XYZ file of C-alpha atoms in Angstrom:
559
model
C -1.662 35.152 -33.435
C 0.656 37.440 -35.311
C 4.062 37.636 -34.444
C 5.662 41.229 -33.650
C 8.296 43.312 -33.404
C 10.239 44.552 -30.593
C 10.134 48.685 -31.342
C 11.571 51.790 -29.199
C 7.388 52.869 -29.173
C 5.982 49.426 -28.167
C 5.225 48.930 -24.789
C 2.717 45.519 -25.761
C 3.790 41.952 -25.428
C 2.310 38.973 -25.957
C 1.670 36.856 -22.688
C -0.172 33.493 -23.274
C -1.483 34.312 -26.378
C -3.027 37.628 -24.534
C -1.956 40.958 -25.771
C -0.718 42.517 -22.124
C 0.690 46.186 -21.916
C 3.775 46.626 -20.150
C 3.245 49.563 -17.818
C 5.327 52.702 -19.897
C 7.888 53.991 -17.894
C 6.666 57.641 -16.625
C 8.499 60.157 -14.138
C 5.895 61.279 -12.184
C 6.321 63.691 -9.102
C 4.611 61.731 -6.569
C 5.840 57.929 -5.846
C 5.390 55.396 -2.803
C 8.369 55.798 -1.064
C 9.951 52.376 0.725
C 10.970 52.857 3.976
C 13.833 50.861 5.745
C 11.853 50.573 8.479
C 9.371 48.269 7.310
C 8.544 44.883 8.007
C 10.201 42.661 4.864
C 6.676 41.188 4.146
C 5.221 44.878 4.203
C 8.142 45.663 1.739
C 7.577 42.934 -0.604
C 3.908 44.247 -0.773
C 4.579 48.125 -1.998
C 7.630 46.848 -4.271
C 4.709 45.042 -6.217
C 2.386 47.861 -5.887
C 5.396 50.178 -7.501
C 5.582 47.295 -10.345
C 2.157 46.946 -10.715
C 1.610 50.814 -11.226
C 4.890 50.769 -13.519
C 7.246 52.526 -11.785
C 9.875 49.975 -12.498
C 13.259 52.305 -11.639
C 11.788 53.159 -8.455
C 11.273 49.597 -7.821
C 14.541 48.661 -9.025
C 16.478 50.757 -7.038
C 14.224 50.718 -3.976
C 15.279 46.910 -3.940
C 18.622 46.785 -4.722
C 19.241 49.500 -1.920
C 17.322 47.402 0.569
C 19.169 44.006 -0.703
C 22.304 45.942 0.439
C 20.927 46.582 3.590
C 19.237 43.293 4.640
C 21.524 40.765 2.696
C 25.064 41.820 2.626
C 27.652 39.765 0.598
C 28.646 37.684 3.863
C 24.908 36.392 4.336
C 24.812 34.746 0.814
C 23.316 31.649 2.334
C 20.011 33.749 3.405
C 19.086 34.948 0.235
C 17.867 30.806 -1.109
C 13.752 31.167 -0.246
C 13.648 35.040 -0.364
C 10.340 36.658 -1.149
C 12.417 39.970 -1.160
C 14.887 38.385 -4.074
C 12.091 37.203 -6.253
C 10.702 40.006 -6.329
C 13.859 42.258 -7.054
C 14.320 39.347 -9.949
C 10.741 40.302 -11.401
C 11.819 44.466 -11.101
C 15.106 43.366 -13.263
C 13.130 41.125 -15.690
C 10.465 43.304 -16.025
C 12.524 46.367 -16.658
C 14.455 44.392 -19.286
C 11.623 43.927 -21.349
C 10.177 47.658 -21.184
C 12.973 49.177 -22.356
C 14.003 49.906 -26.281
C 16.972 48.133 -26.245
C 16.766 45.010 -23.623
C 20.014 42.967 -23.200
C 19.120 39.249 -23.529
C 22.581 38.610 -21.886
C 21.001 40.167 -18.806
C 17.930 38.482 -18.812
C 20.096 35.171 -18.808
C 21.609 35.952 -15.947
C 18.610 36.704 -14.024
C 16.661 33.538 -15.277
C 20.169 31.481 -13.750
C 20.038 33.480 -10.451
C 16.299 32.460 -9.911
C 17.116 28.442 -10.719
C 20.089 28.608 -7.886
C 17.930 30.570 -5.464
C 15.009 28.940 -5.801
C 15.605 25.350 -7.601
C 14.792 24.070 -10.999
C 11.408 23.233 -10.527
C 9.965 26.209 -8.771
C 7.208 27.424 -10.530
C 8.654 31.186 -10.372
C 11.266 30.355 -12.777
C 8.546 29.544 -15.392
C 7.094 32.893 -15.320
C 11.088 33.786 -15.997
C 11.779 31.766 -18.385
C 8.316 33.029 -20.312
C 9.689 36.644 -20.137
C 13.140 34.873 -21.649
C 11.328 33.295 -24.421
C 9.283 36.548 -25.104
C 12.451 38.198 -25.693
C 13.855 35.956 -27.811
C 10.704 35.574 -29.554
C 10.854 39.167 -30.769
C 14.936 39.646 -30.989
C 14.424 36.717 -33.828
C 15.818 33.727 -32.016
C 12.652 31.607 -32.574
C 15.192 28.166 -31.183
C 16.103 29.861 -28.125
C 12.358 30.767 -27.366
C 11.371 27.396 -27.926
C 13.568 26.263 -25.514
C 12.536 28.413 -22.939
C 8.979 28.294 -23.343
C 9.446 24.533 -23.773
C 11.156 24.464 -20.092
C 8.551 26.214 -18.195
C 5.815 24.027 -19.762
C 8.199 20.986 -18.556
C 7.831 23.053 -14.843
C 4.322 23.820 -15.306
C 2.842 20.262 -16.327
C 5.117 18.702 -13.304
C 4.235 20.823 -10.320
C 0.765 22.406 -11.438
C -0.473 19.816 -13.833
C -4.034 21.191 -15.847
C -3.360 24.907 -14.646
C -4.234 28.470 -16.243
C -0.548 28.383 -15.957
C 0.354 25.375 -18.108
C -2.103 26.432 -21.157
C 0.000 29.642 -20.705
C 2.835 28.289 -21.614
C 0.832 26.052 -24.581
C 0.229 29.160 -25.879
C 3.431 30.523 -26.106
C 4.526 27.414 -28.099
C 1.811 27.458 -30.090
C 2.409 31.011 -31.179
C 5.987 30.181 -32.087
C 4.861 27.427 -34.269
C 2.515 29.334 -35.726
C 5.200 31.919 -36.971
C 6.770 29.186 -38.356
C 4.217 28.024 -40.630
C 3.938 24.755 -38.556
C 0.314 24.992 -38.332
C -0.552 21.382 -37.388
C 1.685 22.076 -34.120
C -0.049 25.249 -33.532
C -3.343 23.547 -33.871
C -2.438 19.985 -31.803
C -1.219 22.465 -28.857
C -4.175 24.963 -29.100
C -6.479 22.240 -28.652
C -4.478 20.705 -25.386
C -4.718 24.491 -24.212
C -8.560 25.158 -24.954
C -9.193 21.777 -23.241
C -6.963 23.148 -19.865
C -8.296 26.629 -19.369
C -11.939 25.601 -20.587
C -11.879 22.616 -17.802
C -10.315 25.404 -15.110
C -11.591 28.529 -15.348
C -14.783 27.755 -17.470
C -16.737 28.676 -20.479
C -17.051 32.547 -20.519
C -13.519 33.182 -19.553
C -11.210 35.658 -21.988
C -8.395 33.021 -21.879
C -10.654 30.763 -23.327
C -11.832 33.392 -26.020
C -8.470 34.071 -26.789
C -7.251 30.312 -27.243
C -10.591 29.520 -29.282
C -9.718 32.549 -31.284
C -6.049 31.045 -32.053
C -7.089 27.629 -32.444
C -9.294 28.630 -35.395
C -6.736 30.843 -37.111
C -3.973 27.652 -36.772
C -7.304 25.550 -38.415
C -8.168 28.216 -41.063
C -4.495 27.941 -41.826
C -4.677 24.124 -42.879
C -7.979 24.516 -44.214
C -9.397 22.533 -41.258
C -13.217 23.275 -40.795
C -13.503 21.155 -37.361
C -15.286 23.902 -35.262
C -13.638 26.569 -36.728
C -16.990 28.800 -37.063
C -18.279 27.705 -33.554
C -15.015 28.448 -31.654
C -14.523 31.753 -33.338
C -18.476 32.875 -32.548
C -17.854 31.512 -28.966
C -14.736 33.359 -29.165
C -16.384 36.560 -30.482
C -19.748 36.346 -27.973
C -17.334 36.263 -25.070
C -15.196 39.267 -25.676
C -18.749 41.004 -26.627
C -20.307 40.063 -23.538
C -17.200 40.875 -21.185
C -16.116 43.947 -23.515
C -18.723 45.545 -24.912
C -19.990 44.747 -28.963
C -17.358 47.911 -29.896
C -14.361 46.169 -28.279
C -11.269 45.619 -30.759
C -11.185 42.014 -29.454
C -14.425 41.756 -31.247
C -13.467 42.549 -34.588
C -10.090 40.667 -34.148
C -12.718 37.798 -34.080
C -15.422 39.161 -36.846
C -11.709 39.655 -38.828
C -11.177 35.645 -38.339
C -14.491 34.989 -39.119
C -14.351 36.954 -42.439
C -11.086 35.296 -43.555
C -12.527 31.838 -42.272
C -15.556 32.713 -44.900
C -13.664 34.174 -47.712
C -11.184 30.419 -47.761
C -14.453 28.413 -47.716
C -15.875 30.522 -50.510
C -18.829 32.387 -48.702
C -18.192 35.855 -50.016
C -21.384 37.555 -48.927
C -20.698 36.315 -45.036
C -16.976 36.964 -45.745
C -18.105 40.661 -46.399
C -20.395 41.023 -43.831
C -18.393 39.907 -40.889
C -14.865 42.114 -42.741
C -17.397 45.041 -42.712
C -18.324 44.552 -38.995
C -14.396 44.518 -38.316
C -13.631 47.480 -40.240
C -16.358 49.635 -38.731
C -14.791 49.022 -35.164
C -11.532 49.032 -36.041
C -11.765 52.573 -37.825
C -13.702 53.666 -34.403
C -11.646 52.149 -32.134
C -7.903 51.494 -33.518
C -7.758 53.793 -36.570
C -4.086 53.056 -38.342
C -3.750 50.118 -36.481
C -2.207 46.840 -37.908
C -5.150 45.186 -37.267
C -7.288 47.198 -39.475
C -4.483 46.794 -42.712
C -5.119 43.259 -42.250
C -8.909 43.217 -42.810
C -8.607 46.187 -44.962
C -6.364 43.733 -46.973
C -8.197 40.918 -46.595
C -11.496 43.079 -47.937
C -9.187 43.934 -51.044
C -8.845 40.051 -51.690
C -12.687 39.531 -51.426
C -13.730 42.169 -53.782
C -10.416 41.164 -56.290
C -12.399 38.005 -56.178
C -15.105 39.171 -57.075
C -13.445 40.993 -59.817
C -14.642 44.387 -57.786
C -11.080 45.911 -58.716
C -11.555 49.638 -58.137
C -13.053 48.521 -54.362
C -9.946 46.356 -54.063
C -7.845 49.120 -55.030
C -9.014 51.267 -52.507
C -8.368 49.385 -49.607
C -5.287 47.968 -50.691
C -4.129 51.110 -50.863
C -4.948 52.243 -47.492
C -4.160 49.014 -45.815
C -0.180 50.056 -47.706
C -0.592 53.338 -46.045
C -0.694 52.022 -42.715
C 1.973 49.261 -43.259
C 4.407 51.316 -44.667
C 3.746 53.875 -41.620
C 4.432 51.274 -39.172
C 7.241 48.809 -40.438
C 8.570 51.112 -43.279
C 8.504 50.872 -46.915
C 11.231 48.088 -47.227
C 10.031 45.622 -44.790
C 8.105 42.232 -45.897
C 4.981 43.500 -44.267
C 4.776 46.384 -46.668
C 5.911 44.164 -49.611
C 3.373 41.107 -48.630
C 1.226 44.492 -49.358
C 2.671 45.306 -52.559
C 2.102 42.043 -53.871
C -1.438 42.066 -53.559
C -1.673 45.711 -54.977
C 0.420 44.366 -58.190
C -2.170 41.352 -57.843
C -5.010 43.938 -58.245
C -2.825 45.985 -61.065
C -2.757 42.817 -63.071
C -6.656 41.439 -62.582
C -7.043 45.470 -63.864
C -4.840 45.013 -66.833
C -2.196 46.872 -66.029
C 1.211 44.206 -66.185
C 3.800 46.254 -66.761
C 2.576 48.109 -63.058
C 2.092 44.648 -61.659
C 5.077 43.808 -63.085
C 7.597 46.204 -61.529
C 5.353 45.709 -58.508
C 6.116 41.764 -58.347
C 9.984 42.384 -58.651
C 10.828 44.844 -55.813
C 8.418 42.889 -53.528
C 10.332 39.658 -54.259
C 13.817 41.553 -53.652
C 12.393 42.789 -50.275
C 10.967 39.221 -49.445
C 14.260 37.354 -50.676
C 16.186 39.325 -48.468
C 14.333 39.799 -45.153
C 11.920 36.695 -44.748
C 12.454 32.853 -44.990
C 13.008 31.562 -48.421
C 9.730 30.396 -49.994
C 7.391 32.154 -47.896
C 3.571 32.922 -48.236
C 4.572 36.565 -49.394
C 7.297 35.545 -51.937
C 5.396 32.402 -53.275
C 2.593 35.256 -54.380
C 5.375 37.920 -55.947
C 6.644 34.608 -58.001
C 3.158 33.295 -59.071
C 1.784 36.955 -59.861
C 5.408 36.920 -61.994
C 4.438 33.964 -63.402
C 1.053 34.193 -64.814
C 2.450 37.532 -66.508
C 4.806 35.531 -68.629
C 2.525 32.669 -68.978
C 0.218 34.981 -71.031
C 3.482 36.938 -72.699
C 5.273 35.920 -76.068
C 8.011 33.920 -74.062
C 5.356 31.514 -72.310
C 8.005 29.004 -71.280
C 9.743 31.495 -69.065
C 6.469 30.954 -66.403
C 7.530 27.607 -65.711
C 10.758 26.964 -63.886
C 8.622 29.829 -61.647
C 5.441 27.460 -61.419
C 7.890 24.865 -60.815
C 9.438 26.647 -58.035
C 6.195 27.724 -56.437
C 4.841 23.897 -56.343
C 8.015 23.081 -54.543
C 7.389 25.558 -52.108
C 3.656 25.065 -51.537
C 4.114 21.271 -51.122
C 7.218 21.622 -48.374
C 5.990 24.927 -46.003
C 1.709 24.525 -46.642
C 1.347 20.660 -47.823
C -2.689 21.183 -47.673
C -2.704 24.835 -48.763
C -5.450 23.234 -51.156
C -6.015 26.626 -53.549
C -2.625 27.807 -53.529
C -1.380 24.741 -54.942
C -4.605 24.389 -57.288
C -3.578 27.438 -58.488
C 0.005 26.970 -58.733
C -1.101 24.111 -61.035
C -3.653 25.261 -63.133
C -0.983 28.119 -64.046
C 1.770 25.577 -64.981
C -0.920 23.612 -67.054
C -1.771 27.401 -68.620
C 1.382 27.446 -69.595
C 1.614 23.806 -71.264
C -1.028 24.910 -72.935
C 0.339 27.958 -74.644
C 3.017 26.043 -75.585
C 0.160 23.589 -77.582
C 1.904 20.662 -75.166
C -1.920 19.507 -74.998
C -2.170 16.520 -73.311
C 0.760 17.631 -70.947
C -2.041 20.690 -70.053
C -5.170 17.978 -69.710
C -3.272 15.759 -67.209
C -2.165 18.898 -65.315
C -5.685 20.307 -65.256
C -7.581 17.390 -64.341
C -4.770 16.808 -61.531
C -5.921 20.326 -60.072
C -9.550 19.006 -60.606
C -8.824 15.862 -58.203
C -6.579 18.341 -55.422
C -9.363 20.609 -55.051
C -12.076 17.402 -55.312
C -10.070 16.190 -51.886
C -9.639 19.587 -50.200
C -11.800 22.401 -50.814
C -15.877 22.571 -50.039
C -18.753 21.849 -52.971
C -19.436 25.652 -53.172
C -15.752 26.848 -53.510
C -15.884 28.566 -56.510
C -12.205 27.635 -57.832
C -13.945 24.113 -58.285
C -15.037 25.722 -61.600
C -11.824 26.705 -62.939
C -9.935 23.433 -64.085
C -13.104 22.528 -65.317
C -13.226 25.949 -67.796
C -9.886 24.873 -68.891
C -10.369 21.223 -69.375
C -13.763 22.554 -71.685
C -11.696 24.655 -73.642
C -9.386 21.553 -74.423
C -11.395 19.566 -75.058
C -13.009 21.707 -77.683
C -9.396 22.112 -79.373
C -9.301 18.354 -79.618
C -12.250 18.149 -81.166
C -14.428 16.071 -78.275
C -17.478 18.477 -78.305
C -19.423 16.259 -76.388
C -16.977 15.753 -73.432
C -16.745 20.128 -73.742
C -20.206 20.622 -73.265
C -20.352 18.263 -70.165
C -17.200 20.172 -68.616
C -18.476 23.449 -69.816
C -22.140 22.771 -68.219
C -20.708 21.768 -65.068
C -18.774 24.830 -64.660
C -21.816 26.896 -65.172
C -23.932 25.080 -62.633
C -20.857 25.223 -60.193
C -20.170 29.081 -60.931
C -24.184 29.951 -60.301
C -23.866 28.099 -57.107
C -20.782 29.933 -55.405
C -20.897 33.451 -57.474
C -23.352 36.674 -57.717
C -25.417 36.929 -60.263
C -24.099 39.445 -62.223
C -20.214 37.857 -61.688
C -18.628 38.332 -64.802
C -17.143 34.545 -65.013
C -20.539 33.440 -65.342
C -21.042 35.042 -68.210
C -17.662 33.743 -69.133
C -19.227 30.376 -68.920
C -22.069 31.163 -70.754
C -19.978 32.407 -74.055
C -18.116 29.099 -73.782
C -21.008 27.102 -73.687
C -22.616 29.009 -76.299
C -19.238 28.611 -78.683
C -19.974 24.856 -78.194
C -23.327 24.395 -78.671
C -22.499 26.858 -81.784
C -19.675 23.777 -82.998
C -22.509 21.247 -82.616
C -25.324 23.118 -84.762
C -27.357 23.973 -81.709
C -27.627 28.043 -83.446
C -30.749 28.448 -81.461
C -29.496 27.170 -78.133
C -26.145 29.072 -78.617
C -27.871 32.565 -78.626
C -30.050 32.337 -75.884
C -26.905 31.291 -74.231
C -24.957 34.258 -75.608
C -27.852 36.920 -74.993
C -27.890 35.473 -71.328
C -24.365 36.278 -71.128
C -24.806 39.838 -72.479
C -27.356 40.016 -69.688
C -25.118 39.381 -67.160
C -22.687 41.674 -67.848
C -25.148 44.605 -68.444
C -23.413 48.060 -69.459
C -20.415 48.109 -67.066
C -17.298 49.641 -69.235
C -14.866 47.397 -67.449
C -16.335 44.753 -69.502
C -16.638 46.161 -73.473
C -14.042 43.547 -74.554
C -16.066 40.875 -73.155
C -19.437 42.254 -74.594
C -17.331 42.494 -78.157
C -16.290 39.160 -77.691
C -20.057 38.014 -77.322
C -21.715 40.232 -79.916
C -18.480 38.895 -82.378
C -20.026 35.024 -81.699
C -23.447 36.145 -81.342
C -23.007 37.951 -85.250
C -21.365 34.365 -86.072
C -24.326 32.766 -85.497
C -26.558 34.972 -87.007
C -24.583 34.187 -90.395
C -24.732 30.605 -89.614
C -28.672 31.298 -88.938
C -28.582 32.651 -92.453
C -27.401 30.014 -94.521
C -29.624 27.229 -92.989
């Protein structure tokens, strides 16, 4: 349910949540040629055969040279009811849209001739008023588009009822609202439009697919789970069964499913399904936007996982393709840049990330909404820089300004605002404003609590934090418990061999090591070393560990 752009080499619109291609308009030597001597029904017939097969300037002028024939300006009155008009109406509209530079103006007009000729009601003018809205849609006049799509659902719901036709125009909304970050919209009208086509035209129909499909990406949005998994694998068996297991409609859905994962903290079924995705994708739309997005969405999974050189990679060729098709100052190629200065940073590398951060939140600033997903990123990758830099206190009018944004345009984005907070309380604590840090840590404890699942590893992280506090303040005994929960919630959701559970090890091992526990301490600590095994990308860790591990050999010393 992405939103496009209207460019002079697309010919592909969105119809009803369907991706339809608008026949490309080709000059070819032989064409059905209309004949004045034809019946008007017989007429009406190979105009839509000439629209059908594309040729929309033959169609256009074949019509308006047999309007001037059969309805001269005189015999106004006998154009209301005309098959012959509607049909010149849909060679006009039609043409509109396939051409690099449609005139809404035009359009307008056309969509006002139809509601004379035929009445306000007629279910005709719908189908106008959806290529009005499309048009709008993509000339960024979401308002206008709403009203248009709004009117032919009015027309749809009051002379069709539960039609094909109606969750058409559901879609349409729902797309729009979906844009807008009004997911719970997108979701409420997704589900009215699931209900419609699955009730008329069944359970193995594409339609259906392709609602399911949306409905689960408006639900992944708000972190709903209701059915998400089932509607995208009934989404995802249909296209496979109608289309073939190779079909680009199938790894649109493995895509969903792998995103779907990755949010509820399954990485290895996150992976699997992105993998799927990719494989087709690369076979069947190579340097398509499609693939960037799983490409980019890999490059989060294995960031995660703190796989940066894998993440790298496909950030990196996701940017290639993004930058090919929208240019190297739009917000889709800075959304890209932010998570390449994301990966820069998790690497090491701020001053990259850094320079990365600002330019993306320029391009954002000036080309997208204020506040948005993109931009939010740029100023929280900003932020945790300076949270860990000399000048500490910079991070948090940043933090500040990132809460404000998560709570107003994604009020149950449940990690983004987690995180958001646990930075802020990173910063508090820099700043040795202790208890200021503890409330703001164990307030990101209680959001994710409410909103995320038991084996989400960011349930871990406050939890780290609040260990590490508590261990400053001197309570060993509540640091232990926080420390020993983390590690039994970081086993749970994590690989074996995931470097932050050997971070949880050394902590717990520096704890037991404050309460005498020596022995307990480096079994903990040779664990750790374990778990990190000779990788290079982790020698300050290792020196870290051997440091405490040599501490308490001392301490073994002098007992």
């Amino acid at each position: 349910m992405r939103s496009t752009r209207l460019t002079k080499s697309r010919a592909v619109r969105h119809f009803g949540g369907l991706m339809v291609a608008l026949p490309i308009l080709m000059f070819v030597t032989f064409v059905p040629r209309i004949s004045r001597a034809e019946a008007p029904l017989d007429v009406v017939g190979r105009l839509r055969t000439l629209l059908a097969n594309g040729h929309l300037q033959e169609a256009e002028v074949a019509v308006d040279s047999l309007l001037a024939a059969e309805f001269p300006p005189t015999r106004a009155d006998s154009l209301r009811g005309s098959d012959l008009r509607a049909v010149w109406i849909e060679a006009r509209l039609r043409l509109g849209l396939a051409t690099s530079e449609p005139a809404p103006a035009r359009i307008r007009e056309l969509v006002s001739l139809r509601e004379h000729l035929f009445g306000a009601e007629d279910p005709e003018l719908a189908t106008s008023l959806d290529y009005l809205g499309i048009l709008q849609r993509e000339q960024g006049d979401p308002s206008s588009a709403r009203s248009s799509f709004q009117r032919a659902l009015s027309i749809r719901e009051k002379r069709l009822g539960r039609h094909p036709e109606t969750a058409k125009s559901l879609n349409q909304l729902a797309t729009l609202a979906y844009a807008s970050h009004d997911y719970s919209e997108a979701r409420d009208l997704l589900i009215r439009a699931v209900e419609i086509t699955e009730a008329t035209l069944g359970p193995e129909d594409p339609m259906l697919a392709t609602a399911k499909m949306n409905l689960a990406r408006a639900r992944i949005a708000l972190d709903d789970s209701t059915a998400v998994m089932k509607d995208l694998e009934s989404a995802r068996q249909t296209w496979a069964s109608r289309l073939g297991p190779e079909h680009p409609r199938v790894a649109d859905c493995l895509q969903s499913l792998g995103e779907w994962a990755l949010a509820q903290g399954d990485w290895a079924q996150s992976r699997a399904s992105l993998l799927r995705a990719r494989a087709i994708q690369e076979r069947s739309t190579p340097g398509s936007v499609n693939l960037a997005s799983t490409l980019s969405t890999l490059a989060r999974l294995h960031l995660g996982l703190q796989r940066t050189d894998s993440a790298l990679v496909e950030a990196t060729a996701a940017q290639r393709i993004l930058e090919s098709t929208f240019g190297k100052q739009s917000r889709e190629a800075a959304n890209g840049s932010v998570l390449l200065a994301d990966i820069a940073r998790a690497a090491g590398d701020d001053v990259s990330a850094m320079t990365r951060y600002t330019e993306a939140s320029r391009i954002l600033a000036e080309t997208d909404m204020a506040d948005s997903t993109g931009l939010v990123g740029a100023l929280e990758g900003s932020a945790l820089i300076l949270s860990e830099s000399d000048t500490p206190s910079l991070a948090l009018p940043l933090f500040q300004r990132i809460l404000t944004a998560e709570s107003r345009l994604h009020p149950i984005r449940a990690r983004e605002y987690a995180r958001a907070l646990m930075g802020r309380s990173s910063v508090l604590r820099a700043m040795t404003r202790f208890d200021s840090a503890t409330a703001g840590f164990t307030e990101a404890r209680s959001w994710i609590d409410r909103h995320l699942p038991p084996q989400h590893p960011l349930r871990a992280e406050p939890l780290v934090a609040l260990a590490g506090l508590a261990r400053e303040n001197g309570d060993l005994a509540r640091a232990r418990a926080y420390a020993d929960t983390a590690l039994v919630l970081r086993r749970t959701s994590l690989d074996e061999d995931d470097p932050r559970i050997a971070e949880s090890l050394h902590l717990l091992a520096v704890i037991e090591k404050d309460l005498g526990a020596l022995d307990s301490a480096r079994v903990l600590l040779r664990q750790g070393l374990a778990t990190l095994g000779d990788r290079p990308s982790y020698e300050r860790a290792r020196a870290a560990m051997y440091n405490s591990l040599g501490l308490i050999e001392i301490g073994r010393a002098h007992v």
